[in-house]
Tab-separated table of C-alpha atoms and ligand atoms in Angstrom:
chain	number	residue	atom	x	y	z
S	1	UNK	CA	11.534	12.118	-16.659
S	2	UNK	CA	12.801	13.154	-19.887
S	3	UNK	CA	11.222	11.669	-22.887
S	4	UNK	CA	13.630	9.333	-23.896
S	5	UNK	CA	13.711	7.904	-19.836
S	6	UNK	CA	9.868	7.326	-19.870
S	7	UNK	CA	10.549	5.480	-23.218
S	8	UNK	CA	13.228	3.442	-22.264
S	9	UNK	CA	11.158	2.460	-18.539
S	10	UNK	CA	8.060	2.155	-20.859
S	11	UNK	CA	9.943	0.055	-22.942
S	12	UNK	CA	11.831	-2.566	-20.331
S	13	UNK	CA	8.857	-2.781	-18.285
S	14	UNK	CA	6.629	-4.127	-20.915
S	15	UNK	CA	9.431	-6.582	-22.252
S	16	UNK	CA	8.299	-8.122	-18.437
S	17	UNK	CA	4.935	-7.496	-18.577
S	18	UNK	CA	4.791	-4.297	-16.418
S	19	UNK	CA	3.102	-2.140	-18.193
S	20	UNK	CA	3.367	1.742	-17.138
S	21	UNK	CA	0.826	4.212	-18.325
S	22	UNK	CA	1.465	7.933	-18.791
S	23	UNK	CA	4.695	9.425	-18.789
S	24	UNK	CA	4.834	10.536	-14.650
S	25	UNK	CA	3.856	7.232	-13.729
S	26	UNK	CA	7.851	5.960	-13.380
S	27	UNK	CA	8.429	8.967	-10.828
S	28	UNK	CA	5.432	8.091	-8.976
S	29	UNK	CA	6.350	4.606	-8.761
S	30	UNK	CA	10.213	5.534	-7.737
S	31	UNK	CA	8.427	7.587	-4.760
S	32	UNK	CA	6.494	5.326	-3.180
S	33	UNK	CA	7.195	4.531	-0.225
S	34	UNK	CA	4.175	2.550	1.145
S	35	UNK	CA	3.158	-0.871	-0.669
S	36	UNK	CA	-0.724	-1.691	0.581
S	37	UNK	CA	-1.890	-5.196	-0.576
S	38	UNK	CA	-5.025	-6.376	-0.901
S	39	UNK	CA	-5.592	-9.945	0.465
S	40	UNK	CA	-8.245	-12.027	-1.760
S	41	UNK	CA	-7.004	-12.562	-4.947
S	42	UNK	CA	-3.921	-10.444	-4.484
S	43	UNK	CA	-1.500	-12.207	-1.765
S	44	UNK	CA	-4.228	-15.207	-2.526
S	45	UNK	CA	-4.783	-16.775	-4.848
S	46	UNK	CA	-8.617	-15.975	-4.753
S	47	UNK	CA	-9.891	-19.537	-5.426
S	48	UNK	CA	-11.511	-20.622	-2.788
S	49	UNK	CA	-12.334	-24.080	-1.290
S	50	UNK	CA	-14.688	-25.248	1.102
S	51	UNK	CA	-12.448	-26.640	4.419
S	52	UNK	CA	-14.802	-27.339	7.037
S	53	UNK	CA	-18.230	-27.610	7.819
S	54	UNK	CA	-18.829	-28.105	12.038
S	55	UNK	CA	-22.553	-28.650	12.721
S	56	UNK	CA	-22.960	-26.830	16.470
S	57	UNK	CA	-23.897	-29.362	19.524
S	58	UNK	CA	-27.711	-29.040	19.797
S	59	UNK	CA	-28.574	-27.481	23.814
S	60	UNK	CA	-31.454	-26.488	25.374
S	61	UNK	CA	-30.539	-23.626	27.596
S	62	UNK	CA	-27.349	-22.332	25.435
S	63	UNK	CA	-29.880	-22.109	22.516
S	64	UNK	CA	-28.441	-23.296	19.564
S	65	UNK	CA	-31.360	-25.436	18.607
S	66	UNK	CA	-34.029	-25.871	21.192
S	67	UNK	CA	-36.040	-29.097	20.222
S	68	UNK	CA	-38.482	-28.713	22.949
S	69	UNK	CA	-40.196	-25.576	22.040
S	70	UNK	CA	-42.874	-25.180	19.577
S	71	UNK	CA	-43.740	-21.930	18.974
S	72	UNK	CA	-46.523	-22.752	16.890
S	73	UNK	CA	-44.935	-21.416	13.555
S	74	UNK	CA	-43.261	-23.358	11.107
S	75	UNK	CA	-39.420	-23.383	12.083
S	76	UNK	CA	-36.537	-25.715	11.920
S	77	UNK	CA	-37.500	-27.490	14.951
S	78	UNK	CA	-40.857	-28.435	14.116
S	79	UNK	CA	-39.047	-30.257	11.221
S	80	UNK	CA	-36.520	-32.082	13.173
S	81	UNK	CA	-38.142	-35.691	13.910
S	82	UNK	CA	-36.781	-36.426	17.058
S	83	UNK	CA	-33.802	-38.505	16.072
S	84	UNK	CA	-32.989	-36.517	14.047
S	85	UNK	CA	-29.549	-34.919	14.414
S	86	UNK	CA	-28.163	-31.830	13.704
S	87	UNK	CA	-25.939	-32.949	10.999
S	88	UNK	CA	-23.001	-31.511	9.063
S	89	UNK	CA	-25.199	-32.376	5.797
S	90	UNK	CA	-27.664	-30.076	7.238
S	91	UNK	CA	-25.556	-27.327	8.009
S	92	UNK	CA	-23.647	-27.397	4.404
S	93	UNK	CA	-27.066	-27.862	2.718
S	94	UNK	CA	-28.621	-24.817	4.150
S	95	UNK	CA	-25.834	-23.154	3.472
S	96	UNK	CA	-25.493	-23.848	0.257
S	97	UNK	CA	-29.014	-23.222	-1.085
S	98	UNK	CA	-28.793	-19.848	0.654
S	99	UNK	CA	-25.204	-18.808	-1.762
S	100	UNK	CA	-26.395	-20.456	-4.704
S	101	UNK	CA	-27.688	-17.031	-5.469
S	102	UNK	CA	-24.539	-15.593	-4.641
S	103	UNK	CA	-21.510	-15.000	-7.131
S	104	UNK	CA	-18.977	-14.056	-4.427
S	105	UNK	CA	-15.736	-16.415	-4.464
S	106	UNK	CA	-16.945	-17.362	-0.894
S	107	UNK	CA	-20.307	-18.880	-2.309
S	108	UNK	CA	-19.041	-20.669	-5.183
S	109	UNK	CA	-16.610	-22.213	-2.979
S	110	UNK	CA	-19.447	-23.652	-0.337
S	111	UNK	CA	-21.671	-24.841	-3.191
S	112	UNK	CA	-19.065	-26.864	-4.949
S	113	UNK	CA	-17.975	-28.101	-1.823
S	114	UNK	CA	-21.273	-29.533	-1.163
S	115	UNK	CA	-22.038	-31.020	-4.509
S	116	UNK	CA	-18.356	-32.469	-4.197
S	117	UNK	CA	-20.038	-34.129	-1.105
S	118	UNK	CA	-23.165	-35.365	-3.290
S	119	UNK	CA	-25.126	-32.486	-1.949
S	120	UNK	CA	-28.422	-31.784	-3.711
S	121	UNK	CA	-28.012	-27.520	-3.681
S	122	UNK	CA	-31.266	-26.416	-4.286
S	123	UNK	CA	-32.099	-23.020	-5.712
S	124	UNK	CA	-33.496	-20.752	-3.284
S	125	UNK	CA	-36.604	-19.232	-3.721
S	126	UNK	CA	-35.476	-15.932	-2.652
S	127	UNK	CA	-32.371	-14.176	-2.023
S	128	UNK	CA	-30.818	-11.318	-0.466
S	129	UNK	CA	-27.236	-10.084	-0.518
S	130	UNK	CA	-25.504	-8.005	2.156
S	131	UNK	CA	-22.199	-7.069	0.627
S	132	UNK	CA	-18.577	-7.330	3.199
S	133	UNK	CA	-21.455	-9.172	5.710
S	134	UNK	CA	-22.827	-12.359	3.701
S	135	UNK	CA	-26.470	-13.764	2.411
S	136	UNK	CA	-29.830	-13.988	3.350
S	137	UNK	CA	-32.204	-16.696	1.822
S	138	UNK	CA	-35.390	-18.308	1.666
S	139	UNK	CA	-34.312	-21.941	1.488
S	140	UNK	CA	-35.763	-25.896	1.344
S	141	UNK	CA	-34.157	-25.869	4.886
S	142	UNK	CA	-36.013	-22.868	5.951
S	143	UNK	CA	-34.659	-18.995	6.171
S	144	UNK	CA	-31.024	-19.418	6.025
S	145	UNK	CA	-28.282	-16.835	6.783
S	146	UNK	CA	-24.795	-17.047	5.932
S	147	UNK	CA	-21.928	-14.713	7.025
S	148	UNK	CA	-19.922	-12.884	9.282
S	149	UNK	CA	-20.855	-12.534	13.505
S	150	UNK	CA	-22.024	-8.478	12.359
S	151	UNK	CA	-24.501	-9.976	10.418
S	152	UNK	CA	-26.198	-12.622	12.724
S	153	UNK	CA	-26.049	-9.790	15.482
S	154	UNK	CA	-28.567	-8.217	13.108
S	155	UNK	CA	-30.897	-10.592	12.383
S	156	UNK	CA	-30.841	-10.908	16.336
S	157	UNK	CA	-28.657	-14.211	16.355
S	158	UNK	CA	-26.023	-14.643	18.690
S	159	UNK	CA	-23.207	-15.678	17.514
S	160	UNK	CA	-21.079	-16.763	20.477
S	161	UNK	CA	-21.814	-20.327	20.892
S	162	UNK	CA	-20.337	-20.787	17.706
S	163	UNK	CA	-16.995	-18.556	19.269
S	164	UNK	CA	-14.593	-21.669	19.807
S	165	UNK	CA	-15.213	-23.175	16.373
S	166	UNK	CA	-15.018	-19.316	14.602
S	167	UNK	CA	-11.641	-18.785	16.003
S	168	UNK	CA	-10.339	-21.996	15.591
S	169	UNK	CA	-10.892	-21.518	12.144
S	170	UNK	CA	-9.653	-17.999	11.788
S	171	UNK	CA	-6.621	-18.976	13.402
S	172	UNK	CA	-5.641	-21.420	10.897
S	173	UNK	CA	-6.488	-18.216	8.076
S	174	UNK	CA	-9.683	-19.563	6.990
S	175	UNK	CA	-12.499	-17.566	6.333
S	176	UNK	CA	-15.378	-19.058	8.752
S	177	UNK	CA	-18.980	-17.973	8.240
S	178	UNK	CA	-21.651	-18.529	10.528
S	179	UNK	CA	-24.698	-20.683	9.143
S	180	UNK	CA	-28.434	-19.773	10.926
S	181	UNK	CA	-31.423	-21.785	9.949
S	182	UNK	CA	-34.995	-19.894	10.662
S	183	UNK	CA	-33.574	-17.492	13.529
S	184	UNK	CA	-31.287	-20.732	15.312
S	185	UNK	CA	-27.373	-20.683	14.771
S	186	UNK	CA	-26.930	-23.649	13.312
S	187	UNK	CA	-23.299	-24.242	12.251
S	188	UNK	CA	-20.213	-22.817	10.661
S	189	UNK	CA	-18.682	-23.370	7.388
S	190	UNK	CA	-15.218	-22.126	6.446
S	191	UNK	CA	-13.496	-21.290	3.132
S	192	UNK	CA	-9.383	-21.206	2.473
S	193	UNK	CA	-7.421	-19.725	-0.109
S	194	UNK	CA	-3.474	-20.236	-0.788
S	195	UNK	CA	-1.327	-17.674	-0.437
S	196	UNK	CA	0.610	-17.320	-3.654
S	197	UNK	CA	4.040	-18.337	-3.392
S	198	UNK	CA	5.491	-15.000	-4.737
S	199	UNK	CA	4.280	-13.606	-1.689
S	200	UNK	CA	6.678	-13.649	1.039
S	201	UNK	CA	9.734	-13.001	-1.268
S	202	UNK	CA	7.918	-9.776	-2.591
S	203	UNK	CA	7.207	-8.323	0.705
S	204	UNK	CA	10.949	-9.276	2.429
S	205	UNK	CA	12.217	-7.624	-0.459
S	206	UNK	CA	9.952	-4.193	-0.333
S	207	UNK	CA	10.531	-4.229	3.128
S	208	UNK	CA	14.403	-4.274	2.461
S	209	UNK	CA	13.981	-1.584	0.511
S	210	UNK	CA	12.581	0.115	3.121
S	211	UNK	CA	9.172	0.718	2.351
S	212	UNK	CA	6.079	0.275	4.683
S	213	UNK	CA	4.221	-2.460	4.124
S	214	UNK	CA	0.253	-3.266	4.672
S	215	UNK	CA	-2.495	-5.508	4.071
S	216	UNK	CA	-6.304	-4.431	3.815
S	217	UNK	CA	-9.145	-6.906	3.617
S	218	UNK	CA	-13.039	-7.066	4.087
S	219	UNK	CA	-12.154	-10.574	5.872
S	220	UNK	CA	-12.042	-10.635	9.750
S	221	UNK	CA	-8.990	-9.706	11.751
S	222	UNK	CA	-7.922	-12.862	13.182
S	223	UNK	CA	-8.232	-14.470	9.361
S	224	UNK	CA	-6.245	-10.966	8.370
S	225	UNK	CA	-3.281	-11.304	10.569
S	226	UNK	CA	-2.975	-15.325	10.361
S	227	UNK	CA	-2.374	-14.587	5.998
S	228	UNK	CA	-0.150	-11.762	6.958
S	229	UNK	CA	1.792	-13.857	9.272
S	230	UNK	CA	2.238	-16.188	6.246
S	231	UNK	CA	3.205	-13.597	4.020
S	232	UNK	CA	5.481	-11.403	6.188
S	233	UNK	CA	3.219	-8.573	7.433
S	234	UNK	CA	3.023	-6.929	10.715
S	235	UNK	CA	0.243	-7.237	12.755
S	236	UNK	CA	-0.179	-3.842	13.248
S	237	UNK	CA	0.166	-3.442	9.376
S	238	UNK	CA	-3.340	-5.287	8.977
S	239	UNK	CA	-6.643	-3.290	8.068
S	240	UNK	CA	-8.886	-5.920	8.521
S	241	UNK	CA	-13.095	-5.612	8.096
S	242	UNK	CA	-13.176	-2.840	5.661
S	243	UNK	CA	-16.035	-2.586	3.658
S	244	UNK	CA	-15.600	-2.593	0.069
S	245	UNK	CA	-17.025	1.217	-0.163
S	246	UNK	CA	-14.007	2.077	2.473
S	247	UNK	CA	-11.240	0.727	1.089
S	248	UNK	CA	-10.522	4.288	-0.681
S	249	UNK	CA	-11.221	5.620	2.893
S	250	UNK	CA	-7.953	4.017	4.090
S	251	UNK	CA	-5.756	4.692	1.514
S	252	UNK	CA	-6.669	8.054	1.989
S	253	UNK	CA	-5.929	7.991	5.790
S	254	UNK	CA	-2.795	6.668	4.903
S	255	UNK	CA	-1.927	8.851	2.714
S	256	UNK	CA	-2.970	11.754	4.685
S	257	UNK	CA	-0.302	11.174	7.042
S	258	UNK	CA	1.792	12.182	4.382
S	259	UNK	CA	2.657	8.670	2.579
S	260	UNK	CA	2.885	7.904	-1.510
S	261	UNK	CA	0.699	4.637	-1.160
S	262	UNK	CA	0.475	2.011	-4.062
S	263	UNK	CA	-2.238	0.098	-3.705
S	264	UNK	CA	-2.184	-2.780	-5.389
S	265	UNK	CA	-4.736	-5.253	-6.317
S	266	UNK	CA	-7.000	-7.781	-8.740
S	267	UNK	CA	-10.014	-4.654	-8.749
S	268	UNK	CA	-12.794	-7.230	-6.905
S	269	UNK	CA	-13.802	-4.377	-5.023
S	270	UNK	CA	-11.010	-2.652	-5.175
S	271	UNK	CA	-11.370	-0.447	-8.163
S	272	UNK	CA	-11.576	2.747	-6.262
S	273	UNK	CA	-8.643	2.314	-3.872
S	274	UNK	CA	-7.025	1.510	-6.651
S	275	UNK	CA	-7.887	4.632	-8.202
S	276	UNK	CA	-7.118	6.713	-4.944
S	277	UNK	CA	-3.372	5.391	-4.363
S	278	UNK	CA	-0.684	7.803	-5.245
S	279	UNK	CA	-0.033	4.647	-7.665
S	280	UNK	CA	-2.569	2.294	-8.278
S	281	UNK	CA	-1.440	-1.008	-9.591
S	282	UNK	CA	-3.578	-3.848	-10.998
S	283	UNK	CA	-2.268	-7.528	-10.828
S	284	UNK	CA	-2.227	-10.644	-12.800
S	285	UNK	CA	-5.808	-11.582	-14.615
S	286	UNK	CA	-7.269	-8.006	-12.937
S	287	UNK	CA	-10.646	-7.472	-14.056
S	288	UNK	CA	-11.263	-4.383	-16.569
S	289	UNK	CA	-12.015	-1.912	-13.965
S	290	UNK	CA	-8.744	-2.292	-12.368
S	291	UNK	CA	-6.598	-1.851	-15.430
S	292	UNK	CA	-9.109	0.952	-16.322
S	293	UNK	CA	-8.408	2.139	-13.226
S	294	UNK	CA	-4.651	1.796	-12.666
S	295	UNK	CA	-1.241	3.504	-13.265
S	296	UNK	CA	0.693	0.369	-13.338
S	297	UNK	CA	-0.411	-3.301	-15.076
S	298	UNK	CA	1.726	-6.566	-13.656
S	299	UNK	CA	0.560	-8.817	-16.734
S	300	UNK	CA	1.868	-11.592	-14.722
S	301	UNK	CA	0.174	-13.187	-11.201
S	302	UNK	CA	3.851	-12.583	-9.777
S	303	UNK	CA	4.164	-10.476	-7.156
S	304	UNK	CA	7.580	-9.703	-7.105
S	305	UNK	CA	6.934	-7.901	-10.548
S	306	UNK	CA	5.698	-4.765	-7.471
S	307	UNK	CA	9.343	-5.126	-7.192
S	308	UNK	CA	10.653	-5.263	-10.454
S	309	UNK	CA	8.445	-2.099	-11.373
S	310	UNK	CA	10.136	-0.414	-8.514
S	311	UNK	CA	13.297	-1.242	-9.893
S	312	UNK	CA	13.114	0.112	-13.385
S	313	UNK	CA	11.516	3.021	-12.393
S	314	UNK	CA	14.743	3.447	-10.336
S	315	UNK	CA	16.908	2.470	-12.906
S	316	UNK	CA	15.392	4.136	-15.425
S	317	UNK	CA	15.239	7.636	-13.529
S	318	UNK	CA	18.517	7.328	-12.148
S	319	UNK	CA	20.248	7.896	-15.500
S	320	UNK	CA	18.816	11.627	-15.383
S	321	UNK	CA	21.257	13.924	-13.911
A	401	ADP	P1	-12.853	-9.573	0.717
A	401	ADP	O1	-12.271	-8.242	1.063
A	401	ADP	O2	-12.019	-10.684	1.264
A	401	ADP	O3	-13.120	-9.707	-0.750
A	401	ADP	P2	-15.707	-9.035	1.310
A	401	ADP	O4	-15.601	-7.588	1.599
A	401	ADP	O5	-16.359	-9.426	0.043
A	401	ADP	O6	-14.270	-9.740	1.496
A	401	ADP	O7	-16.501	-9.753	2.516
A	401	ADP	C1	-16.112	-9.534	3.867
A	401	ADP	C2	-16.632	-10.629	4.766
A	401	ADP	O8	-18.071	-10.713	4.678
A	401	ADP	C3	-16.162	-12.030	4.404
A	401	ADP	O9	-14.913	-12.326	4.991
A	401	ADP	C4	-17.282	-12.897	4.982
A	401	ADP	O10	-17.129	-13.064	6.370
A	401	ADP	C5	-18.512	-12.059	4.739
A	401	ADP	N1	-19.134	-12.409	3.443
A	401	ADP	C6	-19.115	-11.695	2.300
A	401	ADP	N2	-19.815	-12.308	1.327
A	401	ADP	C7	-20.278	-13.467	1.856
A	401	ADP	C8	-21.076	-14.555	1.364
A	401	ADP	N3	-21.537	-14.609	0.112
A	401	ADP	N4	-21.353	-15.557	2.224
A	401	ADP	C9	-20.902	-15.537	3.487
A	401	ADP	N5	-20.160	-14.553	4.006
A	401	ADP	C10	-19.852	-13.526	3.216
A	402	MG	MG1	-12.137	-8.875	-2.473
């Protein structure tokens, strides 16, 4: 772009809050021809609420909580008075004193659910975070672990009795999380987040355009391709489970394949993908990392300002003969 072009693109964009930095960033953006979204925070809103809370149906040969064996050390069941139940209290109470120590959306979102429900969360006396798998805690309601099926399979927990609730949930695009009290599955808990209504228009109208367009998440798959359905993305479009340390890794896959990828998103673990994108674009209140490490800033939380960049950069460099 000539001078006076990267001016005048500068200029319109940040009359919309689109800011542009550097003076090749307007070609880049005109040559992009892959849009890759982020989901929390980015097509969501990334405030999450607590949704459900299922407390698993006690058995004793399935295993979720076997009342009739006493192994002689302290555990859950030596606890449980007889008629006592496995309660949903129980199962949002664990989990919550196990993420108080956690600051991931996820946590906040299951301990003010349960003080909303006039649960006492108590702090827990020890605490362990696995990052893209969940938390590990030393809790008033014993050794509690929260998170996804990976990590119960390796604290030697099986997860599938909880299977019909898990889907269930992940159907309906929650993000479920398996509860486990000292070494017994215990329960499920499940977190939503809205999809933000600029969503869908943005990604009918980059698809119009003609560009390719994905979604990449840490979140499961079925969770992954129920937002995406929302939102207009193809199942096949969906990188689902990536770890936040990989989420360069797949822009780079996709871009080795020959593709200019934007990547855009709020830089909650995606800093570095942002950083690795042919054009890396930070959105709405993006945390300092993500401005710091992107080409384009949408000052606005509207997604159809990914358009709107797209078009001045076309405008703009389609004056130059
Ligand atoms: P995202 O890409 O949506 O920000 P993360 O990479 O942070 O997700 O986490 C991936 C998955 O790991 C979550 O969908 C959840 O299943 C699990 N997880 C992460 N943190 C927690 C937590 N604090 N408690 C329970 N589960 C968690
Ligand atoms: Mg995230």
């Amino acid at each position: 772009a000539t001078p006076t072009a990267t001016m005048v693109g500068t200029a319109i964009g940040a009359r919309t809050g689109v800011l542009f930095k550097g003076g090749d960033v307007l070609e880049r953006v005109r040559d992009t021809d892959t849009v890759v979204f982020d989901k929390t925070g980015t097509l969501t809103e990334g405030k999450m609420h607590l949704t459900d809370v299922v407390a698993l149906e006690p058995t004793t040969d399935g295993g979720v909580v076997d009342r009739t064996t006493d192994g002689g050390t302290e555990t859950l069941v030596d606890e449980l008075e007889p008629e006592d139940e496995l309660t949903e209290e129980f199962v949002l109470a664990a989990a919550a004193s196990a993420e108080r120590g956690s600051e991931h959306p996820l946590a906040r979102a299951i301990v003010d659910g349960a003080r909303e429900r006039g649960i006492e969360v108590v702090e827990p006396s020890s605490f362990e975070n696995v990052p893209g798998h969940g938390v590990r805690a030393k809790t008033s309601h014993g050794e509690v672990v929260v998170g996804n099926r990976k990590l119960m399979r390796d604290e030697g927990i099986d997860p599938t009795p909880a299977s019909d609730a898990m889907e269930r949930l992940e159907h309906e695009g929650k993000t479920a999380m398996l509860v486990a009290a000292d070494g017994y599955l215990v329960g499920v808990v499940a977190d939503a987040d809205e999809v933000k209504e600029s969503a869908g228009e943005a990604v009918s109208d980059l698809k119009a355009r003609g560009l390719d367009v994905l979604m990449l998440t840490g979140d499961n798959e079925r969770t992954a391709e129920a937002v995406a359905e929302r939102v207009g993305i193809d199942p096949g479009s969906v990188r689902a489970e990536v770890l936040p340390d990989q989420k360069a890794d797949v822009i780079e896959d996709v871009q080795s394949e020959g593709k200019r990828a934007m990547m855009v998103g709020d830089g909650v673990n995606d800093a570095p993908a942002l950083a690795s994108a042919y054009v890396g674009t930070a959105i709405g209140s993006g945390t300092d990392v993500a401005i710091e490490a992107a080409d384009v800033t949408l000052m606005r939380d509207d997604l159809r300002d990914v358009v709107k960049a797209i078009r001045i950069s076309e405008g703009t460099l389609s004056k130059i003969k």
